[in-house]
Short mmCIF file of C-alpha atoms in Angstrom, two decimals:
data_model
loop_
_atom_site.label_atom_id
_atom_site.label_comp_id
_atom_site.label_asym_id
_atom_site.label_seq_id
_atom_site.Cartn_x
_atom_site.Cartn_y
_atom_site.Cartn_z
CA ALA A 1 0.00 0.00 0.00
CA ALA A 2 2.86 2.38 0.80
CA ASP A 3 4.34 1.88 -2.68
CA TYR A 4 1.02 2.78 -4.29
CA ILE A 5 0.74 5.91 -2.13
CA GLY A 6 4.28 6.97 -3.06
CA ASP A 7 3.71 6.32 -6.75
CA GLY A 8 0.41 8.18 -6.66
CA ALA A 9 1.98 11.15 -4.89
CA GLU A 10 4.68 11.36 -7.58
CA GLU A 11 2.05 11.27 -10.32
CA LEU A 12 0.03 13.98 -8.55
CA LEU A 13 3.11 16.19 -8.35
CA GLU A 14 3.75 15.66 -12.06
CA ALA A 15 0.11 16.31 -13.00
CA LEU A 16 -0.35 19.36 -10.73
CA PRO A 17 3.05 21.01 -10.27
CA SER A 18 1.53 24.33 -9.17
CA TYR A 19 -0.07 22.58 -6.16
CA GLY A 20 3.18 20.87 -5.10
CA ASN A 21 3.27 22.58 -1.69
CA ILE A 22 -0.23 21.46 -0.79
CA ILE A 23 0.31 17.94 -2.10
CA GLY A 24 3.63 17.49 -0.30
CA ALA A 25 2.71 19.17 2.97
CA LEU A 26 -0.91 18.13 3.40
CA LEU A 27 -2.13 15.41 1.09
CA VAL A 28 0.77 12.93 1.19
CA PRO A 29 0.94 12.74 5.03
CA ILE A 30 -2.82 12.22 5.22
CA LEU A 31 -2.67 9.48 2.59
CA GLY A 32 0.30 7.93 4.41
CA ALA A 33 -1.69 7.76 7.65
CA ILE A 34 -4.62 5.90 6.07
CA PRO A 35 -2.98 2.42 6.13
CA ASP A 36 -1.97 2.93 9.77
CA GLY A 37 -5.49 3.96 10.74
CA MET A 38 -6.98 1.05 8.84
CA MET A 39 -4.65 -1.37 10.63
CA ILE A 40 -5.88 -0.15 14.01
CA LEU A 41 -9.51 -0.02 12.91
CA LEU A 42 -9.48 -3.52 11.46
CA SER A 43 -7.64 -4.96 14.46
CA GLY A 44 -10.63 -3.99 16.63
CA MET A 45 -13.38 -5.25 14.34
CA GLY A 46 -13.19 -8.91 15.34
CA ASN A 47 -15.73 -11.03 17.12
CA GLY A 48 -15.30 -11.75 20.78
CA THR A 49 -15.69 -10.33 24.21
CA LYS A 50 -14.80 -6.78 25.13
CA GLU A 51 -11.51 -7.95 26.65
CA GLU A 52 -10.53 -9.92 23.52
CA ILE A 53 -11.26 -6.96 21.25
CA GLN A 54 -9.30 -4.68 23.59
CA GLN A 55 -6.35 -7.08 23.40
CA GLU A 56 -6.53 -7.06 19.60
CA LEU A 57 -6.57 -3.23 19.60
CA ASN A 58 -3.57 -3.22 21.92
CA VAL A 59 -1.70 -5.39 19.41
CA GLY A 60 -2.65 -3.06 16.53
CA VAL A 61 -1.58 0.10 18.38
CA GLY A 62 1.58 -1.61 19.63
CA THR A 63 2.48 -2.63 16.09
CA LEU A 64 1.97 0.93 14.85
CA ALA A 65 4.02 2.38 17.71
CA GLY A 66 6.79 -0.16 17.17
CA SER A 67 7.05 0.54 13.45
CA THR A 68 7.07 4.30 14.07
CA ILE A 69 9.82 3.98 16.69
CA MET A 70 11.87 1.82 14.33
CA LEU A 71 11.44 4.32 11.48
CA LEU A 72 12.67 7.11 13.76
CA THR A 73 15.50 5.19 15.43
CA LEU A 74 17.04 3.51 12.40
CA PRO A 75 17.94 6.69 10.44
CA PHE A 76 19.13 8.36 13.65
CA GLY A 77 21.43 5.44 14.47
CA ILE A 78 22.75 5.29 10.93
CA SER A 79 23.51 9.03 10.96
CA ILE A 80 25.38 8.69 14.27
CA PHE A 81 27.38 5.76 12.88
CA MET A 82 28.19 7.46 9.58
CA ASN A 83 29.28 10.73 11.22
CA ARG A 84 31.67 9.26 13.77
CA ARG A 85 35.10 10.83 14.12
CA PRO A 86 38.35 9.39 15.48
CA LEU A 87 39.39 10.68 18.91
CA ILE A 88 43.07 11.52 19.28
CA ASN A 89 44.06 12.68 22.78
CA GLY A 90 40.40 13.31 23.60
CA VAL A 91 39.85 15.60 20.58
CA ALA A 92 37.73 14.67 17.58
CA GLU A 93 39.68 14.93 14.35
CA ASN A 94 38.06 16.57 11.34
CA LEU A 95 37.96 14.49 8.18
CA GLU A 96 38.24 15.74 4.62
CA GLU A 97 37.24 14.14 1.35
CA SER A 98 39.99 12.39 -0.54
CA GLN A 99 40.30 12.20 -4.32
CA GLY A 100 38.96 8.63 -4.27
CA GLY A 101 35.65 9.67 -2.73
CA GLY A 102 36.47 8.27 0.70
CA LEU A 103 37.37 10.19 3.84
CA LYS A 104 40.87 10.65 5.17
CA GLN A 105 42.33 12.43 8.15
CA LYS A 106 43.69 15.93 7.69
#
């Protein structure tokens, strides 16, 4: 579903370039939240007692919270890892780009 939303958003931006700000700032986040809301809604629409349905809703909300936390933590952890610097005598050394595209110490 997320791929379809992304593809549709790109097509909307191509079809209506003058409304790009509205599409990007308002419409795409709302469309992105629809699958999450449906997951929670459908997790509570089962048959059973009130306690069983509450347990199913807890699983749906927990799944949504877990995926959101992962999507926030993973890029943050990668950025910390990729921006690490060597410590020499307690001071972080600045790195510069080399001709080969990698990083080397100054």
